[in-house]
PDB file of C-alpha atoms in Angstrom:
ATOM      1  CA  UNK A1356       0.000   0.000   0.000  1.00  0.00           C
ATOM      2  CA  UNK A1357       2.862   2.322   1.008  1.00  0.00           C
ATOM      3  CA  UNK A1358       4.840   1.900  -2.425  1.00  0.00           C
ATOM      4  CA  UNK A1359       1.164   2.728  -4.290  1.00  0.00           C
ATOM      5  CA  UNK A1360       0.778   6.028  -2.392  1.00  0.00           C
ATOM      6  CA  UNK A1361       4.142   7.163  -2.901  1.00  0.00           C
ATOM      7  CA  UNK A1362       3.717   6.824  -6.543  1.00  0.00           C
ATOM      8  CA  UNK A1363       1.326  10.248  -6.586  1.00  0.00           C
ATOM      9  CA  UNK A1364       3.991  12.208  -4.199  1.00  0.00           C
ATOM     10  CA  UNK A1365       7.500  13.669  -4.502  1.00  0.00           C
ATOM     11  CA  UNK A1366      10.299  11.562  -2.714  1.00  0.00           C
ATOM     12  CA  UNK A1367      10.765  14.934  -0.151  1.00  0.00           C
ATOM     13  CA  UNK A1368       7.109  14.241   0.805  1.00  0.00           C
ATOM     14  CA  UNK A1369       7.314  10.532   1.750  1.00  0.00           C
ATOM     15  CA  UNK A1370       8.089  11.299   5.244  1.00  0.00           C
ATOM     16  CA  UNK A1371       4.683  13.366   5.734  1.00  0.00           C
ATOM     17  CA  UNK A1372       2.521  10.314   3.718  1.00  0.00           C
ATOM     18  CA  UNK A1373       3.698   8.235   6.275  1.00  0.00           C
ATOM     19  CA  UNK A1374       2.300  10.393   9.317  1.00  0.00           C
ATOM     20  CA  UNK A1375      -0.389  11.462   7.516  1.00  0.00           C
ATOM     21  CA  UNK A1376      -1.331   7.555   6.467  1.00  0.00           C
ATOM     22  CA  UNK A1377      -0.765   6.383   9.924  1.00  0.00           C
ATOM     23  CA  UNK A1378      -3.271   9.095  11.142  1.00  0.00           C
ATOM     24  CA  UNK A1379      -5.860   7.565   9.076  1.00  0.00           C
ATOM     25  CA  UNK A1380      -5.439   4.129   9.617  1.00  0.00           C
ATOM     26  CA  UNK A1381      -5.604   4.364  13.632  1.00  0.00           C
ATOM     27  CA  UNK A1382      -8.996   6.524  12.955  1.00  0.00           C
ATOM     28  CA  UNK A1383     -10.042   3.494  11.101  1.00  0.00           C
ATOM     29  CA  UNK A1384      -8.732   0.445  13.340  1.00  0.00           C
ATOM     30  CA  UNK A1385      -8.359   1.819  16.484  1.00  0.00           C
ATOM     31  CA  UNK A1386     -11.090   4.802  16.579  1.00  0.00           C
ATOM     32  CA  UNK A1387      -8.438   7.277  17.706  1.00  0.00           C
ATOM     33  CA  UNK A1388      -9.038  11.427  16.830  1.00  0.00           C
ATOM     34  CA  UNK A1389      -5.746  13.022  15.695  1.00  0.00           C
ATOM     35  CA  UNK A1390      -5.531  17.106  15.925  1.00  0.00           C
ATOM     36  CA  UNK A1391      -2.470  18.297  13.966  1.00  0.00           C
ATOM     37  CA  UNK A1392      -0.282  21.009  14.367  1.00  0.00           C
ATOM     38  CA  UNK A1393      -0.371  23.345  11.157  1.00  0.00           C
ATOM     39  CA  UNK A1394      -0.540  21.927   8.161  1.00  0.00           C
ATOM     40  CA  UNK A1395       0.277  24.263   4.799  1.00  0.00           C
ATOM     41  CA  UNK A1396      -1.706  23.628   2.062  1.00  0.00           C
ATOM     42  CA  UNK A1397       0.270  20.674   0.635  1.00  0.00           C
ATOM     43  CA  UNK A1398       0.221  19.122   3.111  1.00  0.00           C
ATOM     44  CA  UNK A1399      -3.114  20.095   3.824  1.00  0.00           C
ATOM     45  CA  UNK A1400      -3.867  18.695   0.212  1.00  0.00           C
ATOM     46  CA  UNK A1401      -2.211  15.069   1.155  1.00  0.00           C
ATOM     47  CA  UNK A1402      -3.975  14.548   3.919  1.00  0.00           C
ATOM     48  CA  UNK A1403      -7.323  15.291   2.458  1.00  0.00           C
ATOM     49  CA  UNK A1404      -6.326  12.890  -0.446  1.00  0.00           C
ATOM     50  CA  UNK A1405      -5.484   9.866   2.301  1.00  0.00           C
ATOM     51  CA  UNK A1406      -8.608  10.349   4.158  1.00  0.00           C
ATOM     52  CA  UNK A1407     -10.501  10.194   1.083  1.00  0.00           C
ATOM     53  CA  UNK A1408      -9.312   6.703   0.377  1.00  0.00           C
ATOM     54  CA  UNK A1409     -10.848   5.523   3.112  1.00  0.00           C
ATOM     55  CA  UNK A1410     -13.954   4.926   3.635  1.00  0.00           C
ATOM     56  CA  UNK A1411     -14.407   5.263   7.240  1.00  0.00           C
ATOM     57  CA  UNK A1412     -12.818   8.294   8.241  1.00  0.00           C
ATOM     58  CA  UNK A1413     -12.998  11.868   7.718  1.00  0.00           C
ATOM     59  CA  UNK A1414     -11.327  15.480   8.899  1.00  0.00           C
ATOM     60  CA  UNK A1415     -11.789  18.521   9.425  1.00  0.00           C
ATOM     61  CA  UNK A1416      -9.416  21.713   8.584  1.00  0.00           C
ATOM     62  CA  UNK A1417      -9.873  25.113  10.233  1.00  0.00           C
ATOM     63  CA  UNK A1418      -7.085  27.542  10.435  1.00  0.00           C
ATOM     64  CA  UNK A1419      -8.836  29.906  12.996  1.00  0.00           C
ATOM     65  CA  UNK A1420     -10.449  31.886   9.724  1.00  0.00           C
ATOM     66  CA  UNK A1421     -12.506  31.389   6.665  1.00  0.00           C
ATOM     67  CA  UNK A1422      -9.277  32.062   4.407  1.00  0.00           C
ATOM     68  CA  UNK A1423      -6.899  30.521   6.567  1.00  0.00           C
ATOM     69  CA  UNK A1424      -3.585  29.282   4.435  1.00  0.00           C
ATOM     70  CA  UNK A1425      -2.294  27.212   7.152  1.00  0.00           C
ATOM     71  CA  UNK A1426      -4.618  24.752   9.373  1.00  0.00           C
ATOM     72  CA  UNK A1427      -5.241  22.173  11.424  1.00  0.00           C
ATOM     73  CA  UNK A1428      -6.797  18.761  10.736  1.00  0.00           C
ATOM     74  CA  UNK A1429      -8.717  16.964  13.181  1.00  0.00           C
ATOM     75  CA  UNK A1430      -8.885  13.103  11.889  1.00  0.00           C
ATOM     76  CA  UNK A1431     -11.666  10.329  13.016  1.00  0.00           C
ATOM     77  CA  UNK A1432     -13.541   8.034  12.290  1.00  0.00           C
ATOM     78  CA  UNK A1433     -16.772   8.847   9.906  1.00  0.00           C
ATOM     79  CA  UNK A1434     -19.516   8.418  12.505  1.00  0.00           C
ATOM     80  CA  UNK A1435     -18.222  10.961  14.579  1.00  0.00           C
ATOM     81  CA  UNK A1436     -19.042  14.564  14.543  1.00  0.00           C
ATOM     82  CA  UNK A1437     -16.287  17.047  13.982  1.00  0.00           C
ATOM     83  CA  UNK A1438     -18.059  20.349  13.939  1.00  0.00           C
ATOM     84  CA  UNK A1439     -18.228  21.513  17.601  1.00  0.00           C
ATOM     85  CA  UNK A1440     -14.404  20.021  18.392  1.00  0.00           C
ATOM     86  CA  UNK A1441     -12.097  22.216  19.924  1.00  0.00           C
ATOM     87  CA  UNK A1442      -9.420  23.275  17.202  1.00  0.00           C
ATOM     88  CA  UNK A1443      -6.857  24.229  20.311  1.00  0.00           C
ATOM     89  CA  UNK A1444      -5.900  27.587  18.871  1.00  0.00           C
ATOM     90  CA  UNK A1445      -5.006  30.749  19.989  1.00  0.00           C
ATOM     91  CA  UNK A1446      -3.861  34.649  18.668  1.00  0.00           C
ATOM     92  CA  UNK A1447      -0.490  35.595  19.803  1.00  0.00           C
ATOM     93  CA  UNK A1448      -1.127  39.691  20.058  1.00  0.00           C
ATOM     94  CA  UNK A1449       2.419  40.825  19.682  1.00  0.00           C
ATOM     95  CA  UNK A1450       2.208  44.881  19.955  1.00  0.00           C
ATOM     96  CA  UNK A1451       4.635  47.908  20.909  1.00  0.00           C
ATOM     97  CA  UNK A1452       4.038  51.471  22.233  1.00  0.00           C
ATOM     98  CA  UNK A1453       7.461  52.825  20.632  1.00  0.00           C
ATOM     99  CA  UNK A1454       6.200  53.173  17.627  1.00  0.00           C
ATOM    100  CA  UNK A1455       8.831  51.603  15.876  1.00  0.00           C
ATOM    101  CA  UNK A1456       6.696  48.503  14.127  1.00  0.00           C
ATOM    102  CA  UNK A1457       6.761  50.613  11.478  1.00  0.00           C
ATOM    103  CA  UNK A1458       9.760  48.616   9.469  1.00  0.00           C
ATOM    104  CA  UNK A1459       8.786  45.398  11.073  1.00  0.00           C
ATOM    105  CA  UNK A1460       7.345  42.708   8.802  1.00  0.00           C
ATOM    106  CA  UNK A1461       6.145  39.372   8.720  1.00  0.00           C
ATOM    107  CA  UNK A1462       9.480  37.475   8.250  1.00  0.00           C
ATOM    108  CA  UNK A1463      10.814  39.804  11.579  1.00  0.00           C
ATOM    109  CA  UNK A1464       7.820  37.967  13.330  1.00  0.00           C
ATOM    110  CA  UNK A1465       8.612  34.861  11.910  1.00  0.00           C
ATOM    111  CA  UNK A1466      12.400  35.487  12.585  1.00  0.00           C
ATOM    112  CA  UNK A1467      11.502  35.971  16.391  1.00  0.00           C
ATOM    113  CA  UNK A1468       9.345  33.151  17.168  1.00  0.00           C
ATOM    114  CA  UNK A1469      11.402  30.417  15.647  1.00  0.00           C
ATOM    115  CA  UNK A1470      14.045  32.123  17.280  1.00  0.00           C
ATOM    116  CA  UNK A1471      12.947  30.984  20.637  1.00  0.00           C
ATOM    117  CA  UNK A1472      13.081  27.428  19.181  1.00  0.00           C
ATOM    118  CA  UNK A1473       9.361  27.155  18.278  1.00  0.00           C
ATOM    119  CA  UNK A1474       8.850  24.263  15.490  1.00  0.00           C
ATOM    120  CA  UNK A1475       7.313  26.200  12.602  1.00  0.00           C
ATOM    121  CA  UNK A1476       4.088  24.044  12.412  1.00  0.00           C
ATOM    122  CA  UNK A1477       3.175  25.493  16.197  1.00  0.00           C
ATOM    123  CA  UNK A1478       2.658  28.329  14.161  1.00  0.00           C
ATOM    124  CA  UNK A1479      -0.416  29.582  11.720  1.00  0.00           C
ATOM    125  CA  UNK A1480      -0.701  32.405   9.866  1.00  0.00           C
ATOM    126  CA  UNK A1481       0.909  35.610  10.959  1.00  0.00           C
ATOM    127  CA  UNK A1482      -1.165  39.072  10.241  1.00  0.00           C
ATOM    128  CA  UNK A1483       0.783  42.369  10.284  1.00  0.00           C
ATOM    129  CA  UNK A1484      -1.716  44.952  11.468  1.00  0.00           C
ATOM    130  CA  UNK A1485      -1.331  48.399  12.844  1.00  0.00           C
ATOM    131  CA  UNK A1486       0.766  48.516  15.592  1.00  0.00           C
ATOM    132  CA  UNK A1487       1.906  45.082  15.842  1.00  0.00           C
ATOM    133  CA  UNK A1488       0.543  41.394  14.486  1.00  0.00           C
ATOM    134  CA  UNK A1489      -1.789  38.566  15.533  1.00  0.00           C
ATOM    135  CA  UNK A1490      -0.584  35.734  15.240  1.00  0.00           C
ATOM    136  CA  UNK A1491      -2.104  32.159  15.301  1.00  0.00           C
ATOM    137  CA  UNK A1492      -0.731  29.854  17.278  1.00  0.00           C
ATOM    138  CA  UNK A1493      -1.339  25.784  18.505  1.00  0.00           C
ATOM    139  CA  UNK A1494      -2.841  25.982  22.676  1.00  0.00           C
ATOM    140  CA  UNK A1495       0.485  24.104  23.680  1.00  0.00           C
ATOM    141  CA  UNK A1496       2.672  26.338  22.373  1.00  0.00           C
ATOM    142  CA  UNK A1497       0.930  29.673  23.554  1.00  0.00           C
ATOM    143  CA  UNK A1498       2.038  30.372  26.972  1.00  0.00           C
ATOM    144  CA  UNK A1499       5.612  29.505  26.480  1.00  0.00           C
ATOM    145  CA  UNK A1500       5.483  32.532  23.245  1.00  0.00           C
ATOM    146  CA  UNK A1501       3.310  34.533  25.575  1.00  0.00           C
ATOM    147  CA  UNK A1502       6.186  34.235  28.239  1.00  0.00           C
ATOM    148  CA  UNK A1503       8.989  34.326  26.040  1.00  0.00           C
ATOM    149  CA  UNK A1504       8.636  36.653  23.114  1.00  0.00           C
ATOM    150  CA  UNK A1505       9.901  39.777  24.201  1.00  0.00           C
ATOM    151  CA  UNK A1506      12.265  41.216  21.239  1.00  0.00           C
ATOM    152  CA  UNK A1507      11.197  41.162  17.404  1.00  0.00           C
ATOM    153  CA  UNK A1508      14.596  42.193  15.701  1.00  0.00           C
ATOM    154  CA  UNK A1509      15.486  44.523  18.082  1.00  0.00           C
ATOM    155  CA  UNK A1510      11.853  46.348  19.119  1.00  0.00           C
ATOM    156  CA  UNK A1511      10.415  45.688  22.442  1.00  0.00           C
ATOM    157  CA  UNK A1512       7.524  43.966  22.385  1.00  0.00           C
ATOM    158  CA  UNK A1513       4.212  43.384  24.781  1.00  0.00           C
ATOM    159  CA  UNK A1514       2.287  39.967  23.814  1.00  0.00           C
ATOM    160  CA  UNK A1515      -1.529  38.947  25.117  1.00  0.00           C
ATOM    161  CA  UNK A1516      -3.247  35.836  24.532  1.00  0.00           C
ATOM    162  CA  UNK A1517      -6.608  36.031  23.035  1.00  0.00           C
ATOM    163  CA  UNK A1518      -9.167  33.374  21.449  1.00  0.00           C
ATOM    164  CA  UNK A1519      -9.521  33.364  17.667  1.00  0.00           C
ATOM    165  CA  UNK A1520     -12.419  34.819  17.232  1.00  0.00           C
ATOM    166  CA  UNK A1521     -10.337  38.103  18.384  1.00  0.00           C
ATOM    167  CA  UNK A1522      -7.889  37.814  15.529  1.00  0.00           C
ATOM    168  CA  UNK A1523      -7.877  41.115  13.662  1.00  0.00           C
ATOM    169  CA  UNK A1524      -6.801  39.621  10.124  1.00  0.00           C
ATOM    170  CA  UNK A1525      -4.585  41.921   7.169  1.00  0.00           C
ATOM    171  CA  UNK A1526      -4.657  41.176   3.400  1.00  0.00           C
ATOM    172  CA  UNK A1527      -1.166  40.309   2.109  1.00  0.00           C
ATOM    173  CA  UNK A1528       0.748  43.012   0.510  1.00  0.00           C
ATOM    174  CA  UNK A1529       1.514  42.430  -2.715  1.00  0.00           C
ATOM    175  CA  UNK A1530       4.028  44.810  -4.820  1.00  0.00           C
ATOM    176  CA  UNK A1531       3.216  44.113  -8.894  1.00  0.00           C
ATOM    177  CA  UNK A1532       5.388  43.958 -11.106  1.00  0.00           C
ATOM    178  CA  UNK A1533       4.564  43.769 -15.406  1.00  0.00           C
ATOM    179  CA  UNK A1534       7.497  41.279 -16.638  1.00  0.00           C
ATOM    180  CA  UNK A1535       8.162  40.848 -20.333  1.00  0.00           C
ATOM    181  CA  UNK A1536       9.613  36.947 -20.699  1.00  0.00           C
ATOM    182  CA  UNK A1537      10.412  34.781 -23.489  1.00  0.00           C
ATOM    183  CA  UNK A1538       8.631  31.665 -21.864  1.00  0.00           C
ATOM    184  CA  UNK A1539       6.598  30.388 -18.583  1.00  0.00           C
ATOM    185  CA  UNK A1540       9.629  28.495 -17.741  1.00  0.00           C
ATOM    186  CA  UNK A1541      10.366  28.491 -13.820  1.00  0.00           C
ATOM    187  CA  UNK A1542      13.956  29.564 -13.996  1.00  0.00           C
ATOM    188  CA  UNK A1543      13.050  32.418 -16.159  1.00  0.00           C
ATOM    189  CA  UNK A1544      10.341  34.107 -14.182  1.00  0.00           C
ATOM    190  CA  UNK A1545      12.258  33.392 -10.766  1.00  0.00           C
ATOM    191  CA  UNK A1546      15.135  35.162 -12.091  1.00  0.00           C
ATOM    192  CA  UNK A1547      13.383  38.366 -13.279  1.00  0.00           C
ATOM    193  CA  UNK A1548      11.395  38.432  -9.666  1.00  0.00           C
ATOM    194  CA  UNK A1549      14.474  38.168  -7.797  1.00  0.00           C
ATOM    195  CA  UNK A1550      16.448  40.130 -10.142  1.00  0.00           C
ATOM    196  CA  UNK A1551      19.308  37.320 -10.182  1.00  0.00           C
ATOM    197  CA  UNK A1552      20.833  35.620 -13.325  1.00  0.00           C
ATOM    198  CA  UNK A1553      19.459  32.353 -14.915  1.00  0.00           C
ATOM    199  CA  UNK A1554      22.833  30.853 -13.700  1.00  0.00           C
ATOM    200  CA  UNK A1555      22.650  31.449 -10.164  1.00  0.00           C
ATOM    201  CA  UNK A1556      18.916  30.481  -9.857  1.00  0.00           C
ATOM    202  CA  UNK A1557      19.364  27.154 -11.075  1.00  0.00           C
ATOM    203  CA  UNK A1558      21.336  25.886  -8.175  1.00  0.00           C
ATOM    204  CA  UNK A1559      18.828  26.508  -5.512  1.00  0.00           C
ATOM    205  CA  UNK A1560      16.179  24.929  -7.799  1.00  0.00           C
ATOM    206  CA  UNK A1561      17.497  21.698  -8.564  1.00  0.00           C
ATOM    207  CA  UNK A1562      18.732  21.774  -4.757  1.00  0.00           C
ATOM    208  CA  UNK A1563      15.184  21.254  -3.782  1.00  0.00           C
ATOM    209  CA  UNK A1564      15.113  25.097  -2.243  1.00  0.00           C
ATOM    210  CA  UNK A1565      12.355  25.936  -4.526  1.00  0.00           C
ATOM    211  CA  UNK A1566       7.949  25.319  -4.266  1.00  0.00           C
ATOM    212  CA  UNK A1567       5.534  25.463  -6.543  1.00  0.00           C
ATOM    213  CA  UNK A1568       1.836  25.795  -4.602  1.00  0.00           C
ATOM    214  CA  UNK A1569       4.028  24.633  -1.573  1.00  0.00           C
ATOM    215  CA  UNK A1570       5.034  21.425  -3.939  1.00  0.00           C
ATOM    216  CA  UNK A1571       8.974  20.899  -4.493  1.00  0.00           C
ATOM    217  CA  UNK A1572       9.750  21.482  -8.069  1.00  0.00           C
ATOM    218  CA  UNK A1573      12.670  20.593  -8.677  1.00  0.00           C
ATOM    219  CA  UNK A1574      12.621  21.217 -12.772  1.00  0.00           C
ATOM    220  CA  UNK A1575      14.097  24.336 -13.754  1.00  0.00           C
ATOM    221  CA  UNK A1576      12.322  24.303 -17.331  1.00  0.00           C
ATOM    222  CA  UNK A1577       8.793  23.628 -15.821  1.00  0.00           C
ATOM    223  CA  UNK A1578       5.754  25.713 -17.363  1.00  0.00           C
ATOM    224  CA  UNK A1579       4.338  28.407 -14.919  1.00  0.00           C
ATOM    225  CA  UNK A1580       0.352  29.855 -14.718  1.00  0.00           C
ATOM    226  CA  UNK A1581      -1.696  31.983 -13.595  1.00  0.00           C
ATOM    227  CA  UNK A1582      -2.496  31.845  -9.895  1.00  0.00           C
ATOM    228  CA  UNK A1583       0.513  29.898  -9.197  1.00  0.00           C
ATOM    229  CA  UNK A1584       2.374  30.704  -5.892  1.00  0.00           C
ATOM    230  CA  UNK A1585       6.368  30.197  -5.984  1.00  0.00           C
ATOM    231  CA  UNK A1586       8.579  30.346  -3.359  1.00  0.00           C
ATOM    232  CA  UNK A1587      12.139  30.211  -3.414  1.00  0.00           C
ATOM    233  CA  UNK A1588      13.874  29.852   0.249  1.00  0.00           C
ATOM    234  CA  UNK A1589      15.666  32.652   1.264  1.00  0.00           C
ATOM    235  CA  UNK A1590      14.275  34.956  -1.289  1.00  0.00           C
ATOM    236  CA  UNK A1591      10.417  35.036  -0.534  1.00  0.00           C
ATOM    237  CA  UNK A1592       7.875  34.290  -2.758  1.00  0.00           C
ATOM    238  CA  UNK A1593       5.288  35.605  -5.288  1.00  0.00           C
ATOM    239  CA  UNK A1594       2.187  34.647  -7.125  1.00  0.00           C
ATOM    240  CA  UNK A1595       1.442  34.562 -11.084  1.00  0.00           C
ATOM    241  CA  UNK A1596      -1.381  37.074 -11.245  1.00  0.00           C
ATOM    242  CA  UNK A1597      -2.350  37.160 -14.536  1.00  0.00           C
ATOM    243  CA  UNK A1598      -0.915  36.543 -18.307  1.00  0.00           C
ATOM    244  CA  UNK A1599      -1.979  39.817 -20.094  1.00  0.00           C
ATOM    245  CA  UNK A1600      -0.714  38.669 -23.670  1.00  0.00           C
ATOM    246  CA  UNK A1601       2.053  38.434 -26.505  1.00  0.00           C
ATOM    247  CA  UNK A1602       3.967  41.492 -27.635  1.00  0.00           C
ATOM    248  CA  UNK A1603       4.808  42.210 -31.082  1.00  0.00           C
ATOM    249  CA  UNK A1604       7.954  40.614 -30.502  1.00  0.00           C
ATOM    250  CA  UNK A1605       6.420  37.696 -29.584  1.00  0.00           C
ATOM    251  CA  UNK A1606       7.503  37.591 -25.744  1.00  0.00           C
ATOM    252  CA  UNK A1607       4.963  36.931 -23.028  1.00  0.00           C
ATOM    253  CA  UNK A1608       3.623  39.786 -20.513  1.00  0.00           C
ATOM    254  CA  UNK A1609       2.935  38.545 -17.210  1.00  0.00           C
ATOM    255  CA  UNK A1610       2.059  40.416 -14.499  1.00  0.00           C
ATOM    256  CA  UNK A1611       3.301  38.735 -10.919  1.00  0.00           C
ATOM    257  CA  UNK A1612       2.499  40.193  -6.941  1.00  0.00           C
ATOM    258  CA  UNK A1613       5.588  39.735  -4.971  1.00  0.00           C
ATOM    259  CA  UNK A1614       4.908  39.291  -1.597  1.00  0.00           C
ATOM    260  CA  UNK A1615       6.244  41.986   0.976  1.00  0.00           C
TER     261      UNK A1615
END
């Protein structure tokens, strides 16, 4: 069984079909509920395809919000209601009164809480708001932030716990750019993005430091399209807003929203 599931997934991912199998198959044999830590959406997408292989078990995700990129799953068998479970989440408030969170983004949040040697899937989405960010966070891992986070690269910070229905949410700030390229290739567009040579972006690709919708893609030459995310590690990431067309010299204008 384990050999026919790996054939849909990336080698990288084998690891996470395990878990995510083994989740399944004790909510079928054994009748045990599993909540997960945050998931991202591949591995959000994974799970979903296990549990719909079997029969008799299903799962809920909830992130805390209706557009919620990251979530938990709570996994059990079919006859049992999900609906009313406890999801075990809370919102970090992380806020200042210096009025210096003005240059502070959501990689210096980031930065700070996996700092203090917090495992990245205690963590859900981040919101940069006025005057500081909410953060979404798993129950166990709330009071030890709440305790503990007191510096976001080098600001003095004030943190409160609240429940989720208190999370003040921000849209994601996008900065457009209108690119002229000769293909959708994936070495192409990263390059323009991140304003680096073909050459040097190649390297981190076929090093596996590269996601396309939060899949490894480890192909420099693969096609890109609209509403694509890509990420490249240590760079950031951007989506594939929209195609607009062919010039007159028969290169492609896309327009892409790299993220702030």
């Amino acid at each position: 069984m384990q050999k026919e599931l790996y054939r849909h997934f990336h080698s990288d991912e084998h690891y996470f079909v395990d878990k995510a199998w083994d989740w399944v198959e004790r909510a079928a044999q054994q009748h045990a509920v599993k909540l997960t830590d945050f998931l991202d959406p591949r591995q959000a997408f994974i799970l979903t395809s296990l549990v719909n292989r079997h029969p008799d078990v299903h799962c809920r995700l909830d992130g805390g919000y209706e557009a919620a990129e990251r979530k938990r799953a709570l996994i059990a068998p079919d006859y049992r209601s999900l609906d009313d479970d406890d999801m075990e989440m809370a919102v970090l408030s992380v806020s200042s009164g210096d009025g210096k969170f003005l240059t502070l983004e959501h990689g210096d949040y980031m930065g700070a809480i996996l700092g203090l040697g917090m495992k990245r899937d205690k963590v859900g989405d981040i919101h940069v708001i006025e005057g500081g960010c909410h953060c979404l966070v798993t129950r166990d891992a709330a009071d030890y932030l709440h305790l503990n986070l007191s510096q976001v690269h080098r600001v003095h910070v004030l943190t409160e716990l609240l429940p989720p229905d208190k999370l003040v949410t921000s849209s994601a700030k996008l900065e457009e750019l209108t690119l002229s390229v000769a293909s959708m290739r994936l070495d192409g567009i990263v390059s323009d993005v991140f304003r680096l040579s073909r050459a040097k972006v190649l390297m981190p690709i076929q090093a596996g430091r590269c996601r396309v919708n939060w899949k490894l893609e480890e192909d420099p030459s693969k096609p890109l399209k609209e509403g694509d995310m890509v990420s490249m590690q240590g760079f950031g990431r951007f989506k594939v807003l929209e195609v607009e067309g062919v010039t007159k010299k028969g290169r492609m204008r896309v327009k892409i929203g790299k993220f702030a």
